[in-house]
Amino acid sequence: MRSYRPDLATERFPQPTLTPVAEMARANRAKLFDLFEETGGSIVYMRGGSVQHRYDTDTEAPFRQESRFWYLSGVAEPDYHLVLDLASRTFHLFTPRRDTQYAVWNGRVRSLDEIREAYAPDELHYDDQLGEVIASLAPGRVFLVDADAERAWTEHLAAHAAGVFDPASAECDTLSLNDALVHCRLHKSEAELERMRYAGQVNSYAHSEVLKALQPGATEYGMRAVLESHLIRHGLLHPAYSGIYASGTNSAILHYVENTRRMEAGELFLIDAGFEYMGYSSDTTRTWPVSGRFTDDQRWIYAVALHAHKQAVDGVAAGARMEDLHLAACRTIVEGLRDGGLLRGTTEELMDKNVFALFFPHGLGHFLGLDTHDPGGYPKGVDRIERPGIRYLRARRELEPGMVVTIEPGVYFIPALLAPAFADPALSPHLVRERIEPLLGFGGIRIEDNLAVTETGHENLTDVVKEIDDIEAVMRDAAAGR
Ligand code: GLY
Ligand code: MN
Ligand code: MN
């Protein structure tokens, strides 16, 4: 067996030259300022994230900035605040006063000049100066992202502005700011796409390395170790969400995150994982045969899922609607399963009776950005469709250039859905029970890519093999080299 000696001095993909974060955040703020036509006396106040602890202990959780604060400030460290003066378009940043103990335990205390250079605020202050800055702005209205932010505003002023500024003198608006930020975040700037492209590129590479390592006897968490080692080496330091490393029947558990099982030959392995780069997520799923060759059933059912995936990917373009892509995927899946002998009935019957939702019970995809499930999927006045499966669709809006979405249809055999369906007089005539029952331990298949909508169609940010022949060829070569 060859020993594994990672070359830590060279990365497969050098980190790209990026638009500086201060410049990116300035452009983000400009988008927000453009949405407010304030003549004076109105400000935005936001408190950035702080370090969280595990339950009642002093064990720190890894710090991750709150997405909206990151978007507007570019600050990826804890305990900052910001104020935007909407009329003058001024960005006030408030940094904590770090003391000697901070320098001893946590890190070097940076000078104000260094902080100014990193984030380029129009005005930089210490956080205990918030009261006097607010008093000088004398706002009549304060925009806050939600009720929690309003509490933070009141608490902070009580601590630092008693006698200088009366919080009751300003009207608080906790509705408009979040809506405005959701609107701004819907369309990614080129600076944001630079980060998302790199996240996608490295995440794809790491998935490809997992494919080469997959073999009977490996553990689900071992696959996680392989993926994360490649991501972390490339500077993708934070999971975008809890990774799913699911083998055998676990692959039919949509959000399986235990990841503790040892895999056996003949099973499927589903990996749904992604890390973020500079705050921007990647979110990729692939499903592979543990032993390197799909069984006959795995092969044809995978082909059904792949057909639905490729068709939906092809449909991602400006003007497309996510719900239409979702329903088209449902049709492809029921037709594929019917042609494979698992279902009976016309396509219309199988669609009208929601038979698709027994095998594809989640949404086709969602917006992606600073959050894995990025906000904005439902414009105001558009509600979820109360129908099995599609009710979990996270985006129902018409796609526009600059939006980034995932496409992730799946085909699953979930006993908790199928057992009641066999007993349901409306559904059971459509189910070929003697063919489906032997597949109750099959697991599930999902294939997920990340796509940026462009003027002419889309740019696929994910590049991991998905054709059956390609998967088997990579696994064969990897096994031969082991
Ligand atoms: N793993 C989260 C998602 O794909 O939406
Ligand atoms: Mn995913
Ligand atoms: Mn996803």
Coordinates of C-alpha atoms and ligand atoms in Angstrom, one line a residue:
M1 CA 0.0 0.0 0.0
R2 CA 1.3 3.5 -0.8
S3 CA 1.8 5.8 2.1
Y4 CA -0.1 9.1 2.0
R5 CA 2.2 12.1 2.2
P6 CA 0.2 15.2 1.7
D7 CA 2.3 18.1 0.2
L8 CA 1.1 20.9 2.5
A9 CA 3.3 23.5 0.8
T10 CA 1.4 23.4 -2.5
E11 CA -2.3 23.6 -3.1
R12 CA -4.0 22.1 -6.0
F13 CA -5.9 25.3 -6.5
P14 CA -4.0 28.5 -5.3
Q15 CA -6.4 30.9 -3.7
P16 CA -7.5 33.5 -6.3
T17 CA -6.8 37.2 -6.2
L18 CA -10.0 38.6 -4.9
T19 CA -11.7 41.9 -4.9
P20 CA -10.8 43.3 -1.4
V21 CA -13.5 42.6 1.2
A22 CA -13.7 46.3 2.0
E23 CA -14.5 47.1 -1.6
M24 CA -17.0 44.3 -1.8
A25 CA -18.8 45.5 1.4
R26 CA -18.8 49.1 0.1
A27 CA -20.6 48.0 -3.0
N28 CA -23.1 46.0 -0.9
R29 CA -23.8 49.0 1.2
A30 CA -24.3 51.1 -1.9
K31 CA -27.0 48.7 -3.0
L32 CA -28.7 49.1 0.4
F33 CA -28.4 52.9 0.4
D34 CA -30.0 53.1 -3.0
L35 CA -33.1 51.4 -1.6
F36 CA -33.7 54.0 1.1
E37 CA -34.6 57.5 0.1
E38 CA -34.0 59.1 3.4
T39 CA -33.6 62.8 3.7
G40 CA -32.0 62.8 7.2
G41 CA -32.4 61.6 10.7
S42 CA -32.6 57.9 9.8
I43 CA -30.0 55.3 10.6
V44 CA -29.4 51.6 10.4
Y45 CA -28.0 49.9 13.5
M46 CA -26.6 46.3 13.6
R47 CA -24.8 44.4 16.2
G48 CA -22.3 41.8 14.7
G49 CA -22.0 38.3 16.1
S50 CA -20.2 37.4 19.3
V51 CA -18.5 34.2 20.4
Q52 CA -21.0 31.5 21.5
H53 CA -20.2 28.9 24.2
R54 CA -21.2 25.2 24.5
Y55 CA -24.1 25.1 27.0
D56 CA -23.0 26.3 30.4
T57 CA -19.2 26.0 29.8
D58 CA -16.4 28.2 28.7
T59 CA -15.8 26.0 25.6
E60 CA -16.0 28.3 22.6
A61 CA -17.8 27.4 19.4
P62 CA -16.0 28.4 16.2
F63 CA -16.9 32.0 15.5
R64 CA -18.8 32.7 12.3
Q65 CA -20.0 36.3 11.6
E66 CA -23.8 36.9 11.2
S67 CA -24.4 36.9 7.4
R68 CA -26.1 40.3 7.2
F69 CA -23.5 42.0 9.2
W70 CA -20.8 40.4 7.1
Y71 CA -22.5 41.5 3.9
L72 CA -22.6 45.1 5.0
S73 CA -19.2 45.4 6.8
G74 CA -16.9 42.7 5.6
V75 CA -15.9 42.2 9.3
A76 CA -15.4 38.5 10.1
E77 CA -14.5 39.0 13.8
P78 CA -16.7 39.1 16.8
D79 CA -18.1 42.0 18.9
Y80 CA -18.4 44.8 16.3
H81 CA -21.3 47.1 15.7
L82 CA -22.2 49.3 12.7
V83 CA -24.3 52.4 12.1
L84 CA -25.3 53.6 8.6
D85 CA -26.4 57.1 8.3
L86 CA -28.8 56.7 5.4
A87 CA -29.0 60.3 4.2
S88 CA -25.2 61.0 4.1
R89 CA -24.4 57.3 3.2
T90 CA -21.9 57.2 6.0
F91 CA -20.6 53.9 7.4
H92 CA -19.7 54.1 11.1
L93 CA -17.9 51.0 12.4
F94 CA -17.5 50.3 16.1
T95 CA -14.7 48.0 17.3
P96 CA -14.4 46.5 20.8
R97 CA -11.7 47.9 23.1
R98 CA -9.5 44.8 23.4
D99 CA -7.3 44.7 26.5
T100 CA -4.1 43.1 27.6
Q101 CA -5.9 39.9 28.6
Y102 CA -7.2 39.7 25.1
A103 CA -3.7 40.0 23.8
V104 CA -2.5 37.2 26.2
W105 CA -5.3 34.7 25.4
N106 CA -6.7 35.5 22.0
G107 CA -4.5 37.5 19.7
R108 CA -2.7 40.7 19.0
V109 CA -4.7 43.9 19.5
R110 CA -4.7 45.7 16.3
S111 CA -4.4 49.5 16.0
L112 CA -7.2 51.6 14.8
D113 CA -5.2 52.3 11.6
E114 CA -4.9 48.6 10.9
I115 CA -8.7 48.1 11.4
R116 CA -9.3 51.2 9.2
E117 CA -7.2 49.7 6.5
A118 CA -8.9 46.3 6.6
Y119 CA -12.5 47.5 6.5
A120 CA -12.3 51.1 5.2
P121 CA -15.2 52.5 7.3
D122 CA -16.0 56.2 6.8
E123 CA -15.7 56.6 10.5
L124 CA -14.2 54.2 13.0
H125 CA -15.0 54.3 16.8
Y126 CA -14.7 52.2 19.9
D127 CA -17.9 50.4 20.8
D128 CA -18.2 52.5 24.1
Q129 CA -18.5 55.6 21.8
L130 CA -21.7 54.4 20.3
G131 CA -23.9 56.6 22.5
E132 CA -22.1 59.8 21.7
V133 CA -22.0 59.0 18.0
I134 CA -25.8 58.3 18.0
A135 CA -26.4 61.4 20.0
S136 CA -24.5 63.5 17.4
L137 CA -26.6 61.9 14.6
A138 CA -29.8 62.4 16.6
P139 CA -31.8 59.9 14.6
G140 CA -35.6 60.2 14.4
R141 CA -35.8 56.7 13.0
V142 CA -33.7 53.5 13.5
F143 CA -33.9 50.6 11.1
L144 CA -33.1 47.2 12.8
V145 CA -33.2 43.7 11.3
D146 CA -35.6 42.3 13.9
A147 CA -36.9 42.4 17.4
D148 CA -33.7 40.9 18.8
A149 CA -31.7 43.7 17.2
E150 CA -34.1 46.2 18.8
R151 CA -33.3 44.7 22.2
A152 CA -29.5 44.9 21.4
W153 CA -29.9 48.5 20.5
T154 CA -31.7 49.4 23.7
E155 CA -29.3 47.4 25.9
H156 CA -26.3 49.0 24.2
L157 CA -27.6 52.5 24.5
A158 CA -28.5 51.8 28.2
A159 CA -24.9 50.8 28.8
H160 CA -23.2 53.5 26.8
A161 CA -25.5 56.4 26.2
A162 CA -27.3 56.9 29.4
G163 CA -27.9 60.7 29.8
V164 CA -26.6 61.3 26.3
F165 CA -29.3 59.9 24.1
D166 CA -32.8 58.8 24.9
P167 CA -33.7 55.6 22.9
A168 CA -37.4 56.6 23.2
S169 CA -36.7 59.6 21.0
A170 CA -36.2 57.4 17.9
E171 CA -38.9 55.4 16.2
C172 CA -37.8 51.8 15.6
D173 CA -38.5 50.0 12.3
T174 CA -37.9 46.2 12.6
L175 CA -39.4 45.2 9.2
S176 CA -38.0 47.2 6.3
L177 CA -34.2 46.6 6.8
N178 CA -34.4 42.8 6.6
D179 CA -36.5 42.9 3.5
A180 CA -34.1 45.4 1.9
L181 CA -31.1 43.2 2.8
V182 CA -32.8 40.1 1.4
H183 CA -33.4 42.0 -1.8
C184 CA -29.7 43.1 -2.0
R185 CA -28.4 39.6 -1.4
L186 CA -30.6 38.0 -4.2
H187 CA -28.2 39.1 -6.9
K188 CA -24.5 38.3 -6.4
S189 CA -21.9 40.8 -7.4
E190 CA -18.8 39.7 -9.3
A191 CA -16.8 40.0 -6.1
E192 CA -19.2 37.6 -4.4
L193 CA -19.1 35.2 -7.4
E194 CA -15.3 35.2 -7.2
R195 CA -15.6 33.7 -3.8
M196 CA -18.4 31.3 -4.8
R197 CA -16.5 30.0 -7.8
Y198 CA -13.5 29.2 -5.6
A199 CA -15.7 27.5 -3.0
G200 CA -17.3 25.4 -5.8
Q201 CA -14.0 24.6 -7.4
V202 CA -12.3 23.3 -4.2
N203 CA -15.5 21.6 -3.0
S204 CA -15.7 19.8 -6.4
Y205 CA -12.0 18.7 -6.2
A206 CA -12.5 17.5 -2.6
H207 CA -15.6 15.5 -3.6
S208 CA -13.6 13.9 -6.4
E209 CA -10.9 12.9 -3.9
V210 CA -13.6 11.3 -1.8
L211 CA -14.8 9.3 -4.8
K212 CA -11.3 7.9 -5.2
A213 CA -11.1 6.9 -1.6
L214 CA -14.5 5.2 -1.4
Q215 CA -14.3 1.5 -0.8
P216 CA -16.0 -1.3 1.2
G217 CA -15.0 -1.2 4.8
A218 CA -14.5 2.5 4.9
T219 CA -16.5 4.5 7.4
E220 CA -18.9 7.4 6.8
Y221 CA -16.8 9.6 9.0
G222 CA -13.7 8.5 7.2
M223 CA -15.1 9.9 4.0
R224 CA -15.8 13.1 5.9
A225 CA -12.2 13.2 7.0
V226 CA -11.0 12.9 3.4
L227 CA -13.3 15.7 2.2
E228 CA -12.5 18.1 5.0
S229 CA -8.8 17.6 4.8
H230 CA -8.8 18.8 1.2
L231 CA -11.2 21.7 1.9
I232 CA -9.3 22.9 4.9
R233 CA -6.0 22.8 3.1
H234 CA -7.4 25.2 0.6
G235 CA -8.6 27.7 3.1
L236 CA -12.2 26.6 3.3
L237 CA -12.3 26.5 7.0
H238 CA -16.0 26.5 8.0
P239 CA -18.7 23.9 7.2
A240 CA -21.5 25.6 5.3
Y241 CA -23.9 23.2 7.0
S242 CA -23.8 19.8 8.8
G243 CA -22.4 17.4 6.2
I244 CA -24.3 14.2 5.2
Y245 CA -22.2 11.1 4.7
A246 CA -24.8 8.5 4.4
S247 CA -24.4 4.8 3.3
G248 CA -26.9 2.1 2.7
T249 CA -30.4 2.9 4.1
N250 CA -29.0 6.0 5.7
S251 CA -28.9 7.6 2.3
A252 CA -32.7 7.7 2.4
I253 CA -32.7 9.9 5.5
L254 CA -32.7 13.4 4.0
H255 CA -30.8 15.1 6.8
Y256 CA -28.7 12.2 8.2
V257 CA -25.8 13.7 10.1
E258 CA -24.7 10.9 12.4
N259 CA -22.1 9.7 9.9
T260 CA -20.9 6.8 12.1
R261 CA -21.5 3.7 10.0
R262 CA -19.0 1.4 8.3
M263 CA -19.9 0.7 4.6
E264 CA -20.4 -2.6 2.9
A265 CA -19.9 -3.7 -0.7
G266 CA -23.1 -3.4 -2.8
E267 CA -24.4 -0.3 -1.0
L268 CA -24.8 3.3 -2.1
F269 CA -22.9 6.2 -0.5
L270 CA -24.5 9.6 -0.6
I271 CA -22.3 12.6 0.3
D272 CA -23.9 16.1 0.7
A273 CA -21.3 18.4 2.0
G274 CA -19.8 21.8 1.4
F275 CA -17.6 24.4 3.2
E276 CA -17.7 28.1 2.8
Y277 CA -14.9 30.3 1.4
M278 CA -14.8 33.8 2.9
G279 CA -18.4 33.3 4.0
Y280 CA -19.7 32.0 0.7
S281 CA -21.2 28.5 0.6
S282 CA -20.8 25.5 -1.6
D283 CA -23.4 22.7 -1.4
T284 CA -22.8 19.6 -3.4
T285 CA -24.3 16.1 -3.4
R286 CA -23.2 13.0 -5.2
T287 CA -24.2 9.3 -4.8
W288 CA -21.8 6.5 -5.6
P289 CA -21.7 2.7 -5.4
V290 CA -19.4 1.7 -2.5
S291 CA -17.9 -1.2 -4.4
G292 CA -17.2 0.7 -7.5
R293 CA -19.9 -0.7 -9.7
F294 CA -23.6 0.1 -9.6
T295 CA -25.9 -3.0 -9.2
D296 CA -28.6 -3.3 -11.9
D297 CA -31.2 -1.6 -9.7
Q298 CA -28.8 1.1 -8.6
R299 CA -27.9 1.7 -12.3
W300 CA -31.3 2.3 -13.7
I301 CA -32.6 4.2 -10.7
Y302 CA -29.5 6.4 -10.7
A303 CA -30.2 7.1 -14.4
V304 CA -33.7 8.3 -13.5
A305 CA -32.3 10.7 -10.9
L306 CA -29.6 11.9 -13.3
H307 CA -32.1 12.5 -16.0
A308 CA -34.2 14.7 -13.7
H309 CA -31.0 16.5 -12.5
K310 CA -29.6 17.2 -16.0
Q311 CA -33.0 18.4 -17.3
A312 CA -33.4 20.8 -14.4
V313 CA -29.8 22.1 -14.7
D314 CA -30.5 22.7 -18.4
G315 CA -33.6 24.7 -17.5
V316 CA -31.7 27.1 -15.2
A317 CA -31.8 30.4 -17.0
A318 CA -33.2 33.9 -16.6
G319 CA -37.0 33.7 -16.7
A320 CA -37.2 30.1 -15.5
R321 CA -39.4 29.5 -12.4
M322 CA -38.1 27.1 -9.7
E323 CA -41.6 25.5 -9.3
D324 CA -41.8 24.7 -13.0
L325 CA -38.4 23.1 -12.9
H326 CA -39.5 21.2 -9.7
L327 CA -42.6 19.8 -11.3
A328 CA -40.8 18.9 -14.5
A329 CA -38.3 16.9 -12.3
C330 CA -41.3 15.2 -10.6
R331 CA -42.7 14.1 -14.0
T332 CA -39.3 12.8 -15.2
I333 CA -39.0 10.8 -12.0
V334 CA -42.5 9.2 -12.1
E335 CA -42.1 8.4 -15.8
G336 CA -38.7 6.8 -15.1
L337 CA -40.0 4.8 -12.2
R338 CA -43.0 3.7 -14.2
D339 CA -40.9 2.7 -17.2
G340 CA -38.7 0.7 -14.8
G341 CA -41.8 -1.2 -13.6
L342 CA -42.3 0.3 -10.1
L343 CA -45.4 2.4 -10.9
R344 CA -48.7 2.1 -12.8
G345 CA -50.7 4.8 -14.4
T346 CA -50.5 7.7 -16.8
T347 CA -48.1 10.5 -16.1
E348 CA -51.1 12.8 -15.4
E349 CA -52.5 10.3 -12.8
L350 CA -49.2 9.9 -11.1
M351 CA -48.8 13.7 -11.0
D352 CA -52.4 14.5 -9.9
K353 CA -52.2 12.0 -7.1
N354 CA -48.8 13.3 -5.9
V355 CA -47.2 9.9 -6.3
F356 CA -43.9 11.7 -7.1
A357 CA -43.7 12.9 -3.5
L358 CA -43.4 9.4 -2.2
F359 CA -40.0 9.1 -4.0
F360 CA -38.9 12.8 -4.2
P361 CA -40.3 14.4 -1.0
H362 CA -38.1 17.5 -0.8
G363 CA -37.6 20.7 -2.9
L364 CA -35.6 20.8 -6.1
G365 CA -33.3 23.5 -4.8
H366 CA -32.7 26.8 -3.0
F367 CA -30.8 30.0 -3.2
L368 CA -27.1 29.9 -2.2
G369 CA -24.8 32.6 -0.9
L370 CA -23.6 33.7 2.5
D371 CA -26.1 31.2 3.8
T372 CA -26.6 27.7 2.4
H373 CA -30.3 28.3 2.3
D374 CA -29.9 31.9 1.3
P375 CA -32.9 34.1 1.8
G376 CA -35.3 35.5 -0.8
G377 CA -36.8 32.4 -2.3
Y378 CA -40.3 33.7 -1.8
P379 CA -41.1 37.2 -3.0
K380 CA -43.7 39.1 -0.9
G381 CA -47.2 37.7 -1.5
V382 CA -46.0 34.4 -2.9
D383 CA -46.6 31.5 -0.6
R384 CA -45.6 27.9 -0.4
I385 CA -47.6 25.5 -2.5
E386 CA -49.5 23.3 -0.1
R387 CA -48.9 20.0 -2.0
P388 CA -46.7 17.0 -1.0
G389 CA -43.1 17.4 -1.9
I390 CA -43.3 20.8 -3.5
R391 CA -44.3 22.4 -0.2
Y392 CA -40.6 22.1 0.9
L393 CA -39.4 24.0 -2.2
R394 CA -37.3 26.9 -0.8
A395 CA -37.6 29.2 -3.9
R396 CA -40.6 30.1 -6.0
R397 CA -39.4 33.1 -7.8
E398 CA -38.4 33.7 -11.4
L399 CA -34.7 33.4 -11.9
E400 CA -32.6 36.4 -12.8
P401 CA -28.9 36.9 -13.8
G402 CA -26.8 37.1 -10.6
M403 CA -28.9 34.6 -8.6
V404 CA -27.2 31.4 -7.5
V405 CA -29.3 28.3 -7.0
T406 CA -28.9 24.6 -6.2
I407 CA -30.4 21.9 -8.3
E408 CA -30.8 18.7 -6.3
P409 CA -33.5 16.3 -7.2
G410 CA -33.4 12.8 -5.7
V411 CA -35.1 9.4 -5.7
Y412 CA -35.5 7.7 -2.4
F413 CA -37.1 4.5 -1.0
I414 CA -38.3 5.7 2.4
P415 CA -40.2 3.0 4.4
A416 CA -41.9 5.7 6.5
L417 CA -43.6 7.1 3.3
L418 CA -44.0 3.9 1.3
A419 CA -45.6 1.6 4.0
P420 CA -48.6 3.9 4.6
A421 CA -48.9 4.5 0.8
F422 CA -49.3 0.7 0.3
A423 CA -52.3 0.9 2.6
D424 CA -53.8 4.1 1.0
P425 CA -56.5 3.2 -1.5
A426 CA -55.8 6.3 -3.6
L427 CA -52.1 5.5 -4.0
S428 CA -51.7 1.7 -3.8
P429 CA -53.2 1.1 -7.3
H430 CA -50.2 3.0 -8.7
L431 CA -47.6 1.2 -6.7
V432 CA -46.2 -2.1 -8.0
R433 CA -45.8 -3.5 -4.5
E434 CA -43.9 -6.6 -5.4
R435 CA -41.3 -4.6 -7.1
I436 CA -41.0 -1.8 -4.6
E437 CA -40.9 -3.8 -1.4
P438 CA -37.6 -5.5 -2.2
L439 CA -36.2 -2.0 -2.6
L440 CA -37.2 -0.7 0.8
G441 CA -33.5 -1.1 1.9
F442 CA -32.2 0.5 -1.2
G443 CA -31.5 4.0 0.3
G444 CA -31.6 7.1 -1.9
I445 CA -29.9 9.0 -4.6
R446 CA -29.5 12.7 -4.8
I447 CA -27.3 14.7 -7.3
E448 CA -26.7 18.4 -6.5
D449 CA -24.9 21.2 -8.3
N450 CA -24.6 24.9 -7.7
L451 CA -25.5 27.3 -10.6
A452 CA -25.1 31.0 -11.1
V453 CA -27.7 32.4 -13.5
T454 CA -26.2 34.5 -16.3
E455 CA -27.5 36.7 -19.1
T456 CA -27.3 33.7 -21.5
G457 CA -28.1 30.7 -19.3
H458 CA -26.0 29.6 -16.3
E459 CA -22.5 29.0 -15.0
N460 CA -22.2 25.6 -13.2
L461 CA -20.0 26.1 -10.2
T462 CA -19.8 22.4 -9.5
D463 CA -17.6 20.0 -11.4
V464 CA -17.7 16.4 -10.1
V465 CA -18.3 13.4 -12.3
K466 CA -21.9 12.3 -12.4
E467 CA -22.3 10.0 -15.4
I468 CA -22.4 6.3 -14.5
D469 CA -19.4 5.3 -16.7
D470 CA -17.3 8.2 -15.4
I471 CA -18.0 7.3 -11.8
E472 CA -17.1 3.7 -12.4
A473 CA -13.9 4.6 -14.3
V474 CA -12.6 6.9 -11.6
M475 CA -13.3 4.2 -8.9
R476 CA -11.7 1.5 -11.0
D477 CA -8.5 3.5 -11.6
A478 CA -8.4 4.5 -7.9
A479 CA -8.7 0.8 -6.8
A480 CA -6.0 -0.2 -9.2
G481 CA -3.6 2.4 -7.8
R482 CA -4.3 1.4 -4.2
Ligands
GLY1 N1 -27.6 19.9 2.6 C1 -28.5 21.0 2.6 C2 -29.1 21.1 1.3 O1 -28.7 20.5 0.3 O2 -30.0 21.9 1.1
MN2 MN -26.8 19.8 -0.1
MN3 MN -28.8 22.1 -1.1

